[in-house]
């Protein structure tokens, strides 16, 4: 690896940030020019990121420093991890902008949407290219605030409410992150991505506090249970192109933060006394991931608005990523499989989730309807959308030959590998949770598919047309991506995952295994069958007993935890305010007498 | 050269008296006021030539006002603050011409604004406690006229509260001055301080200063006049009261901590902890009360209380890094808060409404003004890349440096509270449906818009420019107060 100073990452981040201003200015020449400029900027950004990827693939690490920024410096550092994900961000963003041209044509405030979208692109790229925590934090916050404009785009009371929850939870998450940065900067003297845990513990900090602070800092953005409550509110109310970006890419900044923290900042050399900490952190993360994926999937199953199901699905899929990441952290140098699974799933989820949100958007564009109970029978009117939905569903549920299969196999192998090494029975149970969640995933995706495209039409769909040519092209690109990862599984793993293992040092035996994953082994191929069997059983149960399985409204963290907290704080503030008012009245009486 | 401080102080004061005495025509008067303010600003910039190659210049005029005489102390702290004060004053004056037009007593308003400017600059340049006291009182009484400008019962009531608290604070300050003179026989500021006596009188003097300046700085529990007086004043005056004059209290305490007492001594005997506790309470309670306010300017005023808490905290920590953040936050808060008050002034003037709820949808009618408001708000919360982040970052690191993690946590909590009371204003203005008819409302005239835009750009400019003048000045100031060398 050669460290090479390069302006490229600065340009990659700066182009969309400044370009958003150009988009705003171009609006005066009409909507076509504006859309053209937005597309051009995201396309050029895509080319630049690909160029950057090629440079990094040839063994360079690109760095750039603006050392005057706030007296502490702004750092860009592009290693393989950053370079890969940045290409994915730029690619999905470009497809989203392309998709948005038609989708947004009838919406209000289109200029604001495109400007905010392109600005958010720049800040999201900045998050992945940041070379230290301070720079990371800068772009993280910029992204939070810029994406707020996407969330509340409709300006309906519902959207504003969702936007508030999103904004305040994000701000709280950001402050936890800032808190951890205070301590790291103070004790270490910089916030670079380098192992710091030993220094922090030596300085007298309680490592478990640090763990909690970091988990809370990134957990909000990553949609981790029980910090997820903003996500199923905020993602569905945004326009579909933005929902796709929020769900597919922006929540990944949380996962990426976890990757950097737990594989780099909090990693400990295996011989060290503190290795038990890394192991414990990893084990906790596996559990958090398991709870998140199961909880998200269950909630996805009981809802009927399509985009809300997809949002809960994102929570569940983030659970997969955390789960696998936890395995890798727990095993330390033997954790290559877990890391590889998490990384591959981050990439795959970015594609199939944005694909699904775009499809939901297409259905909405034609029917004006997103609730599954009021859709149905669209197969005849939208045959092409029907087929594309099958492709996306195959991707997320892990049908062999599509991309989800690849990462699910890797995660499954990782947890079994952990069980082999550790022999803890709990790990075997966690494996079962994983398999069961896979089944639930297939169930809720099938539910969307069945209730939207099959069955009897609930309304008169005769005026409905199928996908436009532009959208067919976008979805065609997605199909190609899903299939190329799914069919060329080993080649993609070799190309996208193995170089990323350089983030920390892994055992070569495991790396060797990753070069020869038995994707087409009959044992592995059983996985999807089990998933679909569980899905079938689940749907049957829901169909037969659904009306009796009402989940009470109070059974949610929002009602049980967040609202009492909010009311408590409000009550306390009101009490203080009343006391102050009473004192003021005393003064007034005196003044009137005087 | 030695006449420069006199010119800086007395040109605006005489200008103010002339404004009232001459009763010029409206337009001529406006040009006259502007000319006086601009000249003062230029003279202030000349101070840098005096200070070019020394850390401090002391000018004494013992013939005047015997037995103490008047003296001026030109060091980095005073020069830096004089610059920010006169610059904000200039921008606010430009804004105020159109704002004050519909009001009555315009001559009085401009006259007393100029007198207050002179007195403020005098306070900042004062070289000993007695001169400081003199200008401090002049400033307090001159600004009373600004507070009660509207003349309605609410303003008079607030003005009364302001007046009695100012007098009380002034007496406490005077007691401190007398006690210091009794103990040491001198009242002149000295680098590194001259008082390190652990006696009851010394403690009493310290409390006298704490009350006198803490009252001016809006320190809890002496802040009660502030949320009454700032909102009733005309908005440009609110901007000056909150943006500049509150800082005088902070400046006074800096002088007391570093140039009267020896700060090492204050740390050893633990007296500084009284300030620390008051600062933490000021931050938290100021924010809590700000959340409960429904009136726009009252919310901004309580926010000033909380932000002054940051500044008091920064000096109470007695760490050099925190002090850099502290001085930087004095700049930052002056910029942000005057921007916020000026924008709310435009909103109130154009719509006639004062409640936050009434401003739904105004952002679409006044996009530039509200965009500026948004930038200043984000800076208040401390979001990068705005100035507020830099001061919060430096203050937090400074708190850890002296092993006060609790203070760093208070900073984080208060950032959240800031978000809770600033973001709804912005969200209301931009994204909620209009309830009142704002169809004939647009951004105000250039005279009222340009100062706001300049201030808003400054909230982000001083975080991202390559050569951060303000940060460098803050570093130099902190270094000289801690007795270090000149490192510009």
PDB file of C-alpha atoms in Angstrom, chain A residues 68-72 109 112 134 137-139 141-142 145 148-149 152 155 160 164 167-168 171-172 175-176 178-179 181-183 185-186 191 570 572-574 576-577 580 584 587-588 591-592 594, chain B residues 157 160-161 164 228 285 288-289 291-293 298 321 364 378 383-385 389-390 392-394 396-397 400-401 405 408 412 415-417 419-420 423-424 427 430-433 463-466 471:
ATOM      1  CA  UNK A  68      -6.138  24.912   8.426  1.00  0.00           C
ATOM      2  CA  UNK A  69      -9.685  23.791   9.008  1.00  0.00           C
ATOM      3  CA  UNK A  70     -10.737  24.844  12.555  1.00  0.00           C
ATOM      4  CA  UNK A  71      -7.108  24.609  13.549  1.00  0.00           C
ATOM      5  CA  UNK A  72      -7.387  20.828  13.673  1.00  0.00           C
ATOM      6  CA  UNK A 109     -40.716  22.271  -4.627  1.00  0.00           C
ATOM      7  CA  UNK A 112     -35.413  22.164  -3.419  1.00  0.00           C
ATOM      8  CA  UNK A 134     -13.548  15.146  13.221  1.00  0.00           C
ATOM      9  CA  UNK A 137     -18.455  14.197  12.149  1.00  0.00           C
ATOM     10  CA  UNK A 138     -18.553  17.297   9.950  1.00  0.00           C
ATOM     11  CA  UNK A 139     -19.980  15.409   6.987  1.00  0.00           C
ATOM     12  CA  UNK A 141     -23.952  16.304  10.556  1.00  0.00           C
ATOM     13  CA  UNK A 142     -24.152  17.997   7.161  1.00  0.00           C
ATOM     14  CA  UNK A 145     -29.443  18.274   8.155  1.00  0.00           C
ATOM     15  CA  UNK A 148     -34.023  16.517   6.673  1.00  0.00           C
ATOM     16  CA  UNK A 149     -35.114  18.484   3.603  1.00  0.00           C
ATOM     17  CA  UNK A 152     -40.104  16.593   5.062  1.00  0.00           C
ATOM     18  CA  UNK A 155     -44.585  19.280   4.152  1.00  0.00           C
ATOM     19  CA  UNK A 160     -43.141  17.265   9.641  1.00  0.00           C
ATOM     20  CA  UNK A 164     -38.913  16.176  13.953  1.00  0.00           C
ATOM     21  CA  UNK A 167     -33.932  15.410  13.384  1.00  0.00           C
ATOM     22  CA  UNK A 168     -33.882  15.266  17.160  1.00  0.00           C
ATOM     23  CA  UNK A 171     -28.902  15.359  16.810  1.00  0.00           C
ATOM     24  CA  UNK A 172     -28.806  13.278  20.002  1.00  0.00           C
ATOM     25  CA  UNK A 175     -23.887  14.555  20.367  1.00  0.00           C
ATOM     26  CA  UNK A 176     -22.989  11.111  21.692  1.00  0.00           C
ATOM     27  CA  UNK A 178     -19.120  14.253  19.667  1.00  0.00           C
ATOM     28  CA  UNK A 179     -18.792  13.200  23.290  1.00  0.00           C
ATOM     29  CA  UNK A 181     -14.599  12.475  20.108  1.00  0.00           C
ATOM     30  CA  UNK A 182     -13.920  14.834  23.011  1.00  0.00           C
ATOM     31  CA  UNK A 183     -12.362  12.013  24.984  1.00  0.00           C
ATOM     32  CA  UNK A 185      -9.022  13.941  21.022  1.00  0.00           C
ATOM     33  CA  UNK A 186      -8.132  14.793  24.600  1.00  0.00           C
ATOM     34  CA  UNK A 191      -9.011  11.571  16.067  1.00  0.00           C
ATOM     35  CA  UNK A 570     -41.560  18.403  29.516  1.00  0.00           C
ATOM     36  CA  UNK A 572     -39.948  18.999  34.674  1.00  0.00           C
ATOM     37  CA  UNK A 573     -39.384  22.020  32.469  1.00  0.00           C
ATOM     38  CA  UNK A 574     -42.934  23.201  33.081  1.00  0.00           C
ATOM     39  CA  UNK A 576     -39.323  25.090  36.659  1.00  0.00           C
ATOM     40  CA  UNK A 577     -41.170  27.560  34.477  1.00  0.00           C
ATOM     41  CA  UNK A 580     -40.084  31.238  37.808  1.00  0.00           C
ATOM     42  CA  UNK A 584     -41.961  37.093  38.791  1.00  0.00           C
ATOM     43  CA  UNK A 587     -41.905  41.227  41.810  1.00  0.00           C
ATOM     44  CA  UNK A 588     -44.784  42.610  39.787  1.00  0.00           C
ATOM     45  CA  UNK A 591     -43.543  47.134  41.414  1.00  0.00           C
ATOM     46  CA  UNK A 592     -47.214  48.043  41.157  1.00  0.00           C
ATOM     47  CA  UNK A 594     -44.119  51.256  44.311  1.00  0.00           C
TER      48      UNK A 594
ATOM     49  CA  UNK B 157     -41.648  47.823  33.941  1.00  0.00           C
ATOM     50  CA  UNK B 160     -37.424  49.579  36.175  1.00  0.00           C
ATOM     51  CA  UNK B 161     -36.233  46.054  36.887  1.00  0.00           C
ATOM     52  CA  UNK B 164     -32.675  48.576  40.135  1.00  0.00           C
ATOM     53  CA  UNK B 228     -37.494  41.248  30.478  1.00  0.00           C
ATOM     54  CA  UNK B 285     -31.576  26.769  33.308  1.00  0.00           C
ATOM     55  CA  UNK B 288     -34.733  25.187  29.902  1.00  0.00           C
ATOM     56  CA  UNK B 289     -36.457  28.544  30.257  1.00  0.00           C
ATOM     57  CA  UNK B 291     -37.627  26.164  25.648  1.00  0.00           C
ATOM     58  CA  UNK B 292     -40.680  27.247  27.607  1.00  0.00           C
ATOM     59  CA  UNK B 293     -40.924  30.668  25.929  1.00  0.00           C
ATOM     60  CA  UNK B 298     -37.908  36.294  24.883  1.00  0.00           C
ATOM     61  CA  UNK B 321      -7.504  25.867  25.521  1.00  0.00           C
ATOM     62  CA  UNK B 364     -41.213  31.320   2.047  1.00  0.00           C
ATOM     63  CA  UNK B 378     -27.245  25.998  13.420  1.00  0.00           C
ATOM     64  CA  UNK B 383     -23.218  22.065  14.109  1.00  0.00           C
ATOM     65  CA  UNK B 384     -20.078  21.961  11.979  1.00  0.00           C
ATOM     66  CA  UNK B 385     -19.019  23.788   9.829  1.00  0.00           C
ATOM     67  CA  UNK B 389     -18.966  24.109  16.656  1.00  0.00           C
ATOM     68  CA  UNK B 390     -15.437  25.381  16.947  1.00  0.00           C
ATOM     69  CA  UNK B 392     -17.919  24.172  21.632  1.00  0.00           C
ATOM     70  CA  UNK B 393     -15.098  21.864  20.544  1.00  0.00           C
ATOM     71  CA  UNK B 394     -12.431  24.050  22.149  1.00  0.00           C
ATOM     72  CA  UNK B 396     -15.102  20.805  25.611  1.00  0.00           C
ATOM     73  CA  UNK B 397     -11.443  19.923  25.124  1.00  0.00           C
ATOM     74  CA  UNK B 400     -11.241  17.714  29.765  1.00  0.00           C
ATOM     75  CA  UNK B 401      -7.788  19.272  29.968  1.00  0.00           C
ATOM     76  CA  UNK B 405     -15.660  15.962  32.202  1.00  0.00           C
ATOM     77  CA  UNK B 408     -18.014  18.813  28.756  1.00  0.00           C
ATOM     78  CA  UNK B 412     -23.343  18.478  25.019  1.00  0.00           C
ATOM     79  CA  UNK B 415     -26.395  21.697  22.571  1.00  0.00           C
ATOM     80  CA  UNK B 416     -29.382  19.389  22.511  1.00  0.00           C
ATOM     81  CA  UNK B 417     -31.478  21.949  24.384  1.00  0.00           C
ATOM     82  CA  UNK B 419     -31.596  22.383  19.124  1.00  0.00           C
ATOM     83  CA  UNK B 420     -34.910  21.974  20.923  1.00  0.00           C
ATOM     84  CA  UNK B 423     -35.008  24.253  15.248  1.00  0.00           C
ATOM     85  CA  UNK B 424     -38.786  24.585  15.784  1.00  0.00           C
ATOM     86  CA  UNK B 427     -39.175  24.505  10.900  1.00  0.00           C
ATOM     87  CA  UNK B 430     -40.101  27.287   6.429  1.00  0.00           C
ATOM     88  CA  UNK B 431     -42.299  24.230   6.352  1.00  0.00           C
ATOM     89  CA  UNK B 432     -45.558  24.888   8.183  1.00  0.00           C
ATOM     90  CA  UNK B 433     -48.672  26.159   6.430  1.00  0.00           C
ATOM     91  CA  UNK B 463     -14.854  28.240  10.778  1.00  0.00           C
ATOM     92  CA  UNK B 464     -13.676  27.439   7.288  1.00  0.00           C
ATOM     93  CA  UNK B 465     -11.264  30.149   6.152  1.00  0.00           C
ATOM     94  CA  UNK B 466      -7.597  29.190   5.771  1.00  0.00           C
ATOM     95  CA  UNK B 471      -9.166  32.073  16.074  1.00  0.00           C
TER      96      UNK B 471
END
